[in-house]
Amino acid sequence: MAQKFRALLDLCRRRGFLYQSAEIYGGLRGAYDYGPLGVELKKNILNSWWRRHVYYRDDVVGLDTSILTPHSVLKASGHVDEFTDLLVDCTLTKERFRPDKAPQIALDKLGHIPISAPNKDTAQVWGKLIQEQLAPNIKLAVEGNRVILHTQSIVDPDLKNGQVGRITFKMQDDHQTPFILNYYGYVEPNTNSPFLTDSRPFNLMFKTFLDPIDPIDRVIQTTQNQKEGTSSTKVRETVDEVLRPSTVYLRPETAQGVFVNFEQVVRTMKMKPPFGIAQVGKSFRNEIRLEHGIFRTPEFEQLELEYFVSPSDSKHYFDYWRKERFDWWLEHACHPENFRQRNHAMDEMAHYATGCTDVEYLYPWGWGEVEGVAHRGHYDLTQHIKNTGANFEIVADETKLTSEQSTRYVPHVIESSCGLNRAMLAYLCDAFHQVEDEDGKGKPARNILRLDPRLAPIKCAVMPLTGKPEFNDMSQRVAKTLRRKGWYTVVESQKLKIGKRYYRHDEIGTPWCVTIDYQSLEDETVTIRDRDTGNQERVHWKEVQQVVGDKLMKGEAEDLLD
């Protein structure tokens, strides 16, 4: 599975889906650029989502709000105080990680703890550091690139009852008091090292400043003005207070921009619950651990829908949107069995949520979240009402109320939040197939991206059989009819055999190839080859756009035609 994933990443780099950002300068950790095919795939996923949730409905409108967000907005929403992950440092490897994503300790056959170093030299350095500083005089052995820690006993933690586990090590001298290390149920993910700090909260937001004066100058001035002996905590509080008027954040989610514009959308678009506001845009989180290519990055795009409902209807619409969103994922999938829904436990949910269901995909490394559908209650709107006095109340239609229901209410929110980057990676993994050589000649497996045609970067490749000038005119005419429909179409005129050109487009997911051959010059017919079946049909060149259009939109929102 790992080898197949590496082959997919190689394809993405080689064919123009993904590039390492600023690669000629050594790259930037966690930053990626989307190449010509990657930007098309991402745009097609976005467009499918937008069509489904905005254009195909009459109860959802769009919005595009600012990335820069004032401190007051995120203070009211709880992000300043509560948008944190726990952070742990490994005192041996100097790595930082989230404990909730870290594995339990692994033991060898003898019950000892093997720590995996990058190489033999590092293992020697780590062994010395452990014996001299981290766990003096414990018994250990360095074997190649591994440091083996000899243990006497390991007690697992009982965190529900507040009991920390412990690891008791054997000593070089049996008469010495055993060295005991606290164990919280996890180790450093890459090495299995148990030498960890206590966990501490880490705010995930990127802070910046809107101020013509360099904030560093204000920090220096404020720090110098403090009395000698002032605690570092007090200095930090004073600096934060001085900088607060100019403090802004790169938004950690697009949702808050929707909530603060709620009243304006209701007023200008004459909307009443149930209705939704959709937004697509970039968000930023200072992630502790960046991993798996574009799966977890500090800069990412979200597809978010905030759907506002009356309190009495909130459970109904929570169930409705869980099904609606999961159906969308399955509709575009080659392997629906690799998608699932998982309900959050109470201790997993965000501070604002009263219910949450994740859509997860089975990536090569395991199940990973691609979307969350959350019942946010009226938390966000109520918080902004408290902090601004804004009027976000809705006057209900009294004819539809029961005697127990109020005529005025603050709407509840059902949120669908999808990561566009993760969606792209999930659909690439889902579509990537390697087909073995059927001739038995030992040729390497060939790659096919069986993307849903609606998501495919290139919809159609027009291929003149040879490079002779007489084929060019019809090739351009066919291409122009397809481009006028807004479908990305290329004319593939490389000097390769037609079969190899087909395979080149199979590899990047092009669903149809149109070939202009000698018969085309006689009767103006062309062949349309299907990527997944290899079947070909012959049609008049003027019919190509109709045939491709029918295939492309097959199954798309057919309920609208009822």
Coordinates of C-alpha atoms in Angstrom, one line a residue:
M1 CA 0.0 0.0 0.0
A2 CA 2.8 2.4 0.9
Q3 CA 4.6 1.6 -2.4
K4 CA 1.3 2.3 -4.3
F5 CA 1.0 5.7 -2.5
R6 CA 4.6 6.6 -3.4
A7 CA 3.8 5.8 -7.1
L8 CA 0.8 8.1 -6.9
L9 CA 2.9 10.9 -5.4
D10 CA 5.5 10.4 -8.2
L11 CA 2.7 10.6 -10.8
C12 CA 1.4 13.9 -9.2
R13 CA 4.9 15.5 -9.4
R14 CA 5.8 14.1 -12.8
R15 CA 2.5 15.0 -14.6
G16 CA 1.7 18.4 -13.0
F17 CA -0.7 17.8 -10.2
L18 CA 1.5 18.9 -7.3
Y19 CA 4.8 20.7 -6.8
Q20 CA 6.8 21.4 -3.7
S21 CA 6.4 25.1 -3.0
A22 CA 9.6 27.1 -3.6
E23 CA 11.4 23.9 -4.5
I24 CA 14.4 25.7 -6.1
Y25 CA 15.0 27.4 -2.7
G26 CA 14.8 24.1 -0.9
G27 CA 11.1 24.1 -0.4
L28 CA 8.9 25.2 2.5
R29 CA 7.7 22.6 5.0
G30 CA 4.0 21.8 4.6
A31 CA 3.6 24.1 1.5
Y32 CA 2.5 22.8 -1.9
D33 CA 1.7 24.4 -5.2
Y34 CA -1.0 23.0 -7.5
G35 CA 0.2 22.4 -11.1
P36 CA -1.8 22.8 -14.3
L37 CA -3.7 19.5 -13.7
G38 CA -3.9 19.9 -9.9
V39 CA -5.6 23.2 -10.1
E40 CA -8.1 21.8 -12.6
L41 CA -8.9 18.8 -10.4
K42 CA -9.3 21.0 -7.3
K43 CA -11.5 23.5 -9.3
N44 CA -13.7 20.6 -10.5
I45 CA -14.3 19.2 -7.0
L46 CA -15.2 22.8 -5.9
N47 CA -17.6 23.3 -8.8
S48 CA -19.3 20.0 -8.1
W49 CA -19.8 21.0 -4.5
W50 CA -21.0 24.5 -5.4
R51 CA -23.5 23.2 -8.1
R52 CA -25.0 20.7 -5.7
H53 CA -25.4 23.1 -2.7
V54 CA -26.0 26.4 -4.4
Y55 CA -27.1 26.2 -8.0
Y56 CA -29.3 23.1 -7.6
R57 CA -31.2 24.6 -4.6
D58 CA -33.3 27.7 -3.9
D59 CA -32.5 27.9 -0.2
V60 CA -28.7 28.5 -0.3
V61 CA -26.7 31.6 -1.3
G62 CA -23.0 32.2 -1.5
L63 CA -20.6 34.5 0.3
D64 CA -16.9 35.4 0.2
T65 CA -15.5 37.0 3.3
S66 CA -12.1 38.4 4.4
I67 CA -9.2 36.2 5.3
L68 CA -8.0 38.8 7.8
T69 CA -10.2 38.5 10.9
P70 CA -10.3 41.0 13.9
H71 CA -9.3 39.8 17.3
S72 CA -12.7 40.7 18.7
V73 CA -14.5 38.3 16.3
L74 CA -12.4 35.3 17.3
K75 CA -12.4 36.2 20.9
A76 CA -16.2 36.2 20.9
S77 CA -16.3 32.8 19.0
G78 CA -14.0 31.2 21.5
H79 CA -11.1 30.6 19.2
V80 CA -8.6 32.9 21.0
D81 CA -9.1 31.0 24.3
E82 CA -10.1 27.5 23.1
F83 CA -8.8 26.8 19.6
T84 CA -5.9 24.8 20.8
D85 CA -4.3 21.4 20.4
L86 CA -2.2 19.7 23.1
L87 CA 1.5 19.8 22.3
V88 CA 4.2 17.4 23.5
D89 CA 8.0 17.6 23.1
C90 CA 10.3 14.6 22.9
T91 CA 13.3 15.4 25.0
L92 CA 15.4 12.8 23.1
T93 CA 14.6 13.6 19.4
K94 CA 13.4 17.2 19.9
E95 CA 10.3 16.4 17.8
R96 CA 6.9 18.0 18.6
F97 CA 3.6 16.1 18.2
R98 CA -0.1 15.9 19.1
P99 CA -0.6 13.2 21.8
D100 CA -4.1 12.4 20.5
K101 CA -2.5 11.2 17.2
A102 CA 0.5 9.4 18.8
P103 CA 0.7 5.6 19.1
Q104 CA 1.0 3.5 22.3
I105 CA 4.4 2.2 23.3
A106 CA 5.8 -0.8 21.3
L107 CA 7.8 -3.6 22.9
D108 CA 10.1 -6.2 21.5
K109 CA 9.8 -9.9 22.2
L110 CA 11.6 -9.5 25.5
G111 CA 9.4 -6.7 26.7
H112 CA 12.0 -4.1 26.1
I113 CA 11.5 -0.7 24.4
P114 CA 13.2 -0.3 21.0
I115 CA 13.9 3.3 19.9
S116 CA 14.5 3.6 16.2
A117 CA 17.2 6.2 15.2
P118 CA 17.7 7.5 11.7
N119 CA 21.2 5.9 11.6
K120 CA 23.8 4.1 13.7
D121 CA 25.7 7.3 14.6
T122 CA 22.5 8.9 15.9
A123 CA 21.7 5.8 17.9
Q124 CA 25.1 6.1 19.7
V125 CA 24.5 9.7 20.5
W126 CA 21.0 9.0 21.8
G127 CA 22.2 6.1 23.9
K128 CA 24.8 8.4 25.6
L129 CA 22.3 11.2 26.1
I130 CA 19.8 8.8 27.8
Q131 CA 22.4 7.3 30.1
E132 CA 23.9 10.7 31.1
Q133 CA 20.9 13.0 31.3
L134 CA 17.4 11.6 30.5
A135 CA 17.6 8.4 32.5
P136 CA 20.9 8.1 34.3
N137 CA 22.5 4.7 34.6
I138 CA 19.6 2.7 33.2
K139 CA 20.4 -0.5 31.4
L140 CA 20.4 -0.2 27.6
A141 CA 22.0 -1.6 24.5
V142 CA 22.7 0.0 21.1
E143 CA 22.1 -2.4 18.2
G144 CA 22.7 -0.8 14.8
N145 CA 20.3 2.1 14.5
R146 CA 18.2 1.0 17.5
V147 CA 18.5 1.8 21.2
I148 CA 17.1 -1.0 23.3
L149 CA 15.8 0.2 26.8
H150 CA 15.7 -2.7 29.3
T151 CA 12.5 -2.4 31.3
Q152 CA 11.5 -4.0 34.6
S153 CA 7.8 -3.2 34.4
I154 CA 5.3 -1.0 32.5
V155 CA 2.0 0.1 34.0
D156 CA -0.6 1.6 31.6
P157 CA -2.3 4.8 32.6
D158 CA -5.9 5.1 33.7
L159 CA -6.5 8.6 32.4
K160 CA -10.3 8.5 33.1
N161 CA -9.5 8.2 36.8
G162 CA -6.6 10.6 36.6
Q163 CA -3.9 7.9 37.1
V164 CA -0.7 8.3 35.2
G165 CA 1.2 5.1 34.0
R166 CA 4.8 4.5 34.7
I167 CA 7.8 2.7 33.1
T168 CA 10.3 1.2 35.5
F169 CA 13.7 0.6 34.0
K170 CA 16.4 -1.9 34.9
M171 CA 19.6 -0.3 36.1
Q172 CA 23.2 -1.1 35.2
D173 CA 23.8 -1.8 38.9
D174 CA 21.1 -4.1 40.4
H175 CA 21.6 -2.4 43.8
Q176 CA 20.6 1.0 42.4
T177 CA 17.1 2.3 42.9
P178 CA 15.1 1.7 39.7
F179 CA 14.5 4.7 37.5
I180 CA 10.8 5.5 37.0
L181 CA 9.4 7.5 34.0
N182 CA 5.8 8.7 33.7
Y183 CA 3.9 7.1 30.9
Y184 CA 0.7 8.8 29.5
G185 CA -0.2 6.1 27.0
Y186 CA 1.7 7.4 24.0
V187 CA 5.3 7.7 22.6
E188 CA 7.0 9.9 20.0
P189 CA 5.4 8.6 16.7
N190 CA 8.5 8.2 14.6
T191 CA 10.9 6.6 17.0
N192 CA 8.9 5.0 19.9
S193 CA 10.8 7.3 22.4
P194 CA 9.0 7.5 25.8
F195 CA 11.1 10.6 27.0
L196 CA 8.4 13.2 26.8
T197 CA 7.4 16.5 28.4
D198 CA 4.0 17.0 29.9
S199 CA 1.4 18.1 27.3
R200 CA 0.5 21.8 27.1
P201 CA -2.1 23.8 25.1
F202 CA -0.9 25.3 21.8
N203 CA -3.1 27.9 19.9
L204 CA -3.4 27.0 16.3
M205 CA -4.1 30.5 14.9
F206 CA -1.7 32.6 12.8
K207 CA -1.4 36.1 14.3
T208 CA -0.4 39.1 12.4
F209 CA -0.7 42.9 12.7
L210 CA -2.4 45.7 10.7
D211 CA -0.2 48.6 11.7
P212 CA 2.2 50.9 9.9
I213 CA 4.5 50.7 12.8
D214 CA 6.6 47.5 13.1
P215 CA 5.1 45.5 16.0
I216 CA 8.6 44.4 17.0
D217 CA 9.4 48.0 17.9
R218 CA 6.3 48.1 20.1
V219 CA 7.4 44.9 21.8
I220 CA 10.9 46.2 22.4
Q221 CA 9.6 49.5 23.8
T222 CA 7.0 47.9 26.0
T223 CA 9.5 45.4 27.4
Q224 CA 12.1 48.1 28.2
N225 CA 9.5 50.1 30.1
Q226 CA 8.8 47.3 32.5
K227 CA 10.2 47.5 36.0
E228 CA 13.1 45.3 36.9
G229 CA 11.8 42.0 38.5
T230 CA 8.5 42.0 36.6
S231 CA 7.5 38.4 35.8
S232 CA 7.7 37.2 32.3
T233 CA 3.9 36.4 32.4
K234 CA 3.2 40.0 33.4
V235 CA 5.4 41.3 30.6
R236 CA 3.7 39.1 28.1
E237 CA 0.2 40.3 29.2
T238 CA 1.3 43.9 28.9
V239 CA 2.8 43.4 25.4
D240 CA -0.4 41.6 24.3
E241 CA -2.5 44.5 25.6
V242 CA -0.4 47.1 23.7
L243 CA -0.6 45.1 20.4
R244 CA -4.3 44.2 20.7
P245 CA -5.7 47.2 18.7
S246 CA -3.6 46.1 15.7
T247 CA -3.9 42.3 16.2
V248 CA -5.6 40.3 13.4
Y249 CA -5.6 36.7 12.6
L250 CA -5.5 34.6 9.4
R251 CA -8.9 33.0 9.7
P252 CA -8.8 29.4 11.1
E253 CA -12.1 28.6 9.5
T254 CA -14.4 30.4 7.0
A255 CA -17.5 30.0 9.2
Q256 CA -17.1 33.1 11.4
G257 CA -17.3 35.4 8.3
V258 CA -20.7 33.8 7.6
F259 CA -22.0 34.3 11.1
V260 CA -21.0 38.0 11.4
N261 CA -22.7 38.7 8.1
F262 CA -25.9 36.7 9.0
E263 CA -28.2 39.7 9.4
Q264 CA -27.0 41.4 6.2
V265 CA -27.6 38.2 4.1
V266 CA -31.1 37.8 5.7
R267 CA -31.9 41.4 4.9
T268 CA -30.5 41.7 1.4
M269 CA -31.6 38.3 0.1
K270 CA -34.9 38.1 2.0
M271 CA -34.0 34.8 3.5
K272 CA -35.7 32.9 6.3
P273 CA -34.8 29.6 8.0
P274 CA -34.4 27.0 6.8
F275 CA -31.7 28.5 4.5
G276 CA -27.9 28.2 4.0
I277 CA -24.9 30.3 3.3
A278 CA -22.1 28.6 1.4
Q279 CA -18.5 29.8 1.3
V280 CA -15.3 28.5 -0.3
G281 CA -11.9 29.9 0.7
K282 CA -8.6 29.5 2.4
S283 CA -8.1 29.0 6.1
F284 CA -4.9 28.8 8.1
R285 CA -3.8 26.7 11.1
N286 CA -0.4 26.5 12.6
E287 CA -0.5 22.7 12.7
I288 CA 1.9 21.0 15.1
R289 CA 2.5 18.1 12.8
L290 CA 2.3 18.3 9.0
E291 CA 1.9 15.0 7.3
H292 CA 1.0 12.9 4.3
G293 CA 1.5 15.5 1.6
I294 CA -1.5 17.8 1.3
F295 CA -3.5 15.9 4.0
R296 CA -2.4 18.2 6.8
T297 CA -1.0 21.6 5.8
P298 CA -1.0 25.0 7.5
E299 CA -2.7 26.6 4.5
F300 CA -5.8 24.8 3.1
E301 CA -9.1 25.4 1.4
Q302 CA -12.5 24.8 2.9
L303 CA -15.9 24.1 1.4
E304 CA -18.3 25.2 4.1
L305 CA -22.1 25.4 4.3
E306 CA -23.8 27.0 7.3
Y307 CA -27.5 26.0 7.3
F308 CA -29.7 28.0 9.6
V309 CA -32.8 26.3 11.1
S310 CA -35.3 26.8 13.9
P311 CA -34.4 25.0 17.1
S312 CA -37.3 22.5 16.7
D313 CA -36.1 21.5 13.3
S314 CA -32.4 21.2 14.1
K315 CA -32.3 17.4 14.7
H316 CA -34.1 16.8 11.4
Y317 CA -31.7 18.9 9.4
F318 CA -28.7 17.5 11.2
D319 CA -29.7 14.0 10.0
Y320 CA -30.6 15.4 6.5
W321 CA -27.2 17.0 5.9
R322 CA -25.3 14.0 7.2
K323 CA -27.0 11.9 4.5
E324 CA -26.9 14.5 1.8
R325 CA -23.1 15.1 2.2
F326 CA -22.2 11.4 2.5
D327 CA -24.2 10.7 -0.7
W328 CA -22.1 13.4 -2.5
W329 CA -18.9 11.6 -1.6
L330 CA -20.1 8.2 -2.7
E331 CA -21.4 9.6 -6.0
H332 CA -17.9 10.5 -7.1
A333 CA -16.1 7.4 -5.7
C334 CA -14.7 4.4 -7.6
H335 CA -14.6 2.5 -4.3
P336 CA -17.5 3.6 -2.1
E337 CA -16.5 1.0 0.5
N338 CA -13.5 3.1 1.4
F339 CA -15.7 5.9 2.6
R340 CA -17.5 5.8 6.0
Q341 CA -19.3 8.0 8.5
R342 CA -18.2 8.1 12.1
N343 CA -20.0 9.8 15.0
H344 CA -17.9 11.8 17.5
A345 CA -17.8 10.9 21.1
M346 CA -18.5 13.7 23.5
D347 CA -14.9 14.3 24.4
E348 CA -14.0 14.6 20.7
M349 CA -16.3 17.4 19.8
A350 CA -15.4 21.1 19.3
H351 CA -16.3 23.5 22.1
Y352 CA -19.3 24.7 20.1
A353 CA -20.8 21.4 18.9
T354 CA -23.7 19.4 20.3
G355 CA -23.3 16.7 17.7
C356 CA -20.8 15.8 15.0
T357 CA -20.3 13.2 12.3
D358 CA -17.2 12.8 10.2
V359 CA -16.9 11.5 6.7
E360 CA -13.7 9.5 6.6
Y361 CA -11.7 7.9 3.8
L362 CA -9.4 4.9 4.1
Y363 CA -6.1 6.4 3.0
P364 CA -3.0 4.2 2.6
W365 CA -2.0 5.0 6.2
G366 CA -5.5 4.5 7.7
W367 CA -8.9 6.2 8.1
G368 CA -8.7 10.0 7.9
E369 CA -11.3 12.8 8.1
V370 CA -12.3 14.5 4.9
E371 CA -15.4 16.3 6.2
G372 CA -17.3 17.1 9.4
V373 CA -21.1 17.7 9.7
A374 CA -21.7 19.4 13.0
H375 CA -24.7 20.6 15.0
R376 CA -23.3 23.9 16.3
G377 CA -26.5 24.9 18.0
H378 CA -27.0 28.7 18.4
Y379 CA -23.6 29.1 20.0
D380 CA -21.9 31.3 17.4
L381 CA -24.8 33.7 16.7
T382 CA -25.4 34.0 20.5
Q383 CA -21.8 34.8 21.2
H384 CA -21.8 37.6 18.5
I385 CA -25.1 38.9 19.9
K386 CA -23.6 39.2 23.4
N387 CA -20.5 40.9 22.2
T388 CA -22.0 43.4 19.7
G389 CA -25.7 43.7 20.4
A390 CA -26.5 42.6 16.8
N391 CA -30.0 41.5 16.1
F392 CA -29.8 37.9 14.8
E393 CA -33.2 36.9 16.0
I394 CA -35.8 35.5 13.6
V395 CA -39.5 36.2 13.9
A396 CA -41.3 32.9 13.4
D397 CA -44.5 32.4 11.4
E398 CA -47.1 32.2 14.2
T399 CA -49.4 30.0 12.1
K400 CA -46.8 27.2 12.2
L401 CA -46.0 27.4 15.9
T402 CA -47.2 25.1 18.7
S403 CA -48.3 26.6 22.0
E404 CA -44.9 25.8 23.5
Q405 CA -42.8 27.5 20.8
S406 CA -41.6 31.1 21.0
T407 CA -42.4 33.6 18.3
R408 CA -38.7 34.8 18.3
Y409 CA -35.6 32.6 18.3
V410 CA -31.9 32.6 17.4
P411 CA -31.4 30.0 14.7
H412 CA -29.5 26.9 15.2
V413 CA -26.7 26.0 12.7
I414 CA -26.0 22.8 10.9
E415 CA -22.5 23.0 9.4
S416 CA -20.9 21.0 6.7
S417 CA -17.2 21.6 6.5
C418 CA -15.1 19.9 3.8
G419 CA -11.4 20.1 3.3
L420 CA -10.8 20.7 -0.5
N421 CA -7.2 19.6 -0.3
R422 CA -8.1 16.4 1.5
A423 CA -10.9 15.8 -0.9
M424 CA -8.5 16.0 -3.8
L425 CA -6.1 13.6 -2.1
A426 CA -8.9 11.2 -1.3
Y427 CA -10.2 11.1 -4.8
L428 CA -6.7 10.7 -6.3
C429 CA -6.1 7.7 -4.0
D430 CA -9.5 6.3 -4.8
A431 CA -9.0 6.6 -8.6
F432 CA -5.4 5.4 -8.8
H433 CA -5.2 2.0 -10.4
Q434 CA -2.2 0.0 -11.6
V435 CA -2.9 -2.4 -14.4
E436 CA -0.5 -5.3 -14.9
D437 CA 0.9 -6.1 -18.3
E438 CA -1.5 -8.5 -20.0
D439 CA 1.1 -9.7 -22.6
G440 CA 3.2 -11.3 -19.9
K441 CA 6.4 -9.6 -21.2
G442 CA 7.3 -8.2 -17.8
K443 CA 6.5 -4.6 -18.6
P444 CA 5.9 -2.4 -15.5
A445 CA 2.3 -1.9 -14.5
R446 CA 0.6 1.1 -16.2
N447 CA -1.2 3.8 -14.2
I448 CA -4.8 4.7 -14.7
L449 CA -6.7 7.5 -12.8
R450 CA -10.3 6.4 -12.9
L451 CA -11.6 9.8 -11.8
D452 CA -15.3 10.6 -12.1
P453 CA -15.4 12.4 -15.5
R454 CA -16.8 15.5 -13.8
L455 CA -13.7 15.8 -11.7
A456 CA -11.1 14.9 -14.4
P457 CA -8.7 17.8 -15.1
I458 CA -8.8 17.3 -18.9
K459 CA -12.2 16.3 -20.2
C460 CA -11.2 15.4 -23.7
A461 CA -8.0 14.9 -25.7
V462 CA -8.2 15.4 -29.5
M463 CA -5.6 13.3 -31.3
P464 CA -4.7 13.6 -35.0
L465 CA -3.5 10.2 -36.1
T466 CA -0.3 11.6 -37.5
G467 CA 1.3 15.0 -37.7
K468 CA 0.3 15.6 -41.3
P469 CA -1.3 19.0 -42.0
E470 CA -4.5 17.6 -43.4
F471 CA -5.5 16.3 -39.9
N472 CA -5.0 19.6 -38.1
D473 CA -8.0 21.5 -39.4
M474 CA -10.6 18.9 -38.1
S475 CA -8.6 18.5 -34.9
Q476 CA -8.9 22.2 -34.2
R477 CA -12.6 22.3 -35.1
V478 CA -13.4 19.4 -32.7
A479 CA -11.4 21.0 -29.9
K480 CA -13.1 24.4 -30.4
T481 CA -16.6 22.9 -30.1
L482 CA -15.6 21.3 -26.8
R483 CA -13.9 24.3 -25.4
R484 CA -16.9 26.5 -26.1
K485 CA -18.7 24.3 -23.5
G486 CA -16.2 25.2 -20.9
W487 CA -14.5 21.8 -20.9
Y488 CA -10.7 21.7 -20.7
T489 CA -9.6 20.1 -24.0
V490 CA -6.2 19.6 -25.4
V491 CA -4.9 18.7 -28.9
E492 CA -2.4 15.8 -28.4
S493 CA -0.2 16.0 -31.4
Q494 CA 3.0 14.4 -30.0
K495 CA 4.9 12.1 -32.4
L496 CA 4.0 9.0 -30.4
K497 CA 2.0 6.0 -31.5
I498 CA -1.7 6.4 -30.8
G499 CA -1.8 3.7 -28.2
K500 CA 1.0 5.4 -26.1
R501 CA -0.9 8.7 -26.3
Y502 CA -4.0 7.0 -25.0
Y503 CA -2.0 5.6 -22.1
R504 CA -0.5 9.0 -21.3
H505 CA -4.1 10.4 -20.9
D506 CA -5.3 7.3 -19.0
E507 CA -2.6 8.1 -16.4
I508 CA -3.9 11.6 -15.8
G509 CA -7.6 10.6 -15.8
T510 CA -8.8 12.0 -19.2
P511 CA -12.1 10.2 -19.7
W512 CA -12.3 10.5 -23.5
C513 CA -9.9 10.6 -26.4
V514 CA -11.1 11.7 -29.9
T515 CA -9.1 10.4 -32.8
I516 CA -9.0 12.0 -36.2
D517 CA -7.8 9.4 -38.8
Y518 CA -7.9 8.8 -42.5
Q519 CA -11.5 7.9 -42.5
S520 CA -12.3 11.2 -40.9
L521 CA -11.0 13.0 -44.0
E522 CA -13.4 11.0 -46.1
D523 CA -16.7 11.1 -44.2
E524 CA -16.0 13.6 -41.3
T525 CA -16.5 10.9 -38.6
V526 CA -14.1 10.5 -35.6
T527 CA -13.7 7.8 -32.9
I528 CA -14.3 8.5 -29.2
R529 CA -12.4 6.2 -26.9
D530 CA -13.5 5.5 -23.3
R531 CA -10.8 5.5 -20.7
D532 CA -12.2 2.9 -18.4
T533 CA -13.4 0.3 -21.0
G534 CA -11.2 1.0 -23.9
N535 CA -14.3 0.8 -26.1
Q536 CA -14.5 3.1 -29.2
E537 CA -17.5 4.5 -31.0
R538 CA -17.6 6.4 -34.3
V539 CA -19.6 9.6 -34.7
H540 CA -19.7 12.6 -36.9
W541 CA -17.3 15.3 -35.6
K542 CA -20.2 17.7 -35.0
E543 CA -21.8 15.2 -32.6
V544 CA -18.8 14.9 -30.4
Q545 CA -19.9 17.7 -28.0
Q546 CA -23.3 16.2 -27.6
V547 CA -22.0 12.7 -27.0
V548 CA -19.4 13.9 -24.5
G549 CA -21.9 16.2 -22.8
D550 CA -24.4 13.4 -22.3
K551 CA -21.7 11.1 -20.8
L552 CA -20.4 13.9 -18.6
M553 CA -23.7 14.8 -17.0
K554 CA -25.0 11.3 -16.7
G555 CA -26.6 10.9 -13.3
E556 CA -26.0 14.6 -12.4
A557 CA -29.0 16.0 -10.5
E558 CA -31.5 13.9 -12.4
D559 CA -34.0 14.6 -9.7
L560 CA -34.2 18.2 -11.0
L561 CA -35.8 16.8 -14.2
D562 CA -38.7 15.1 -12.3

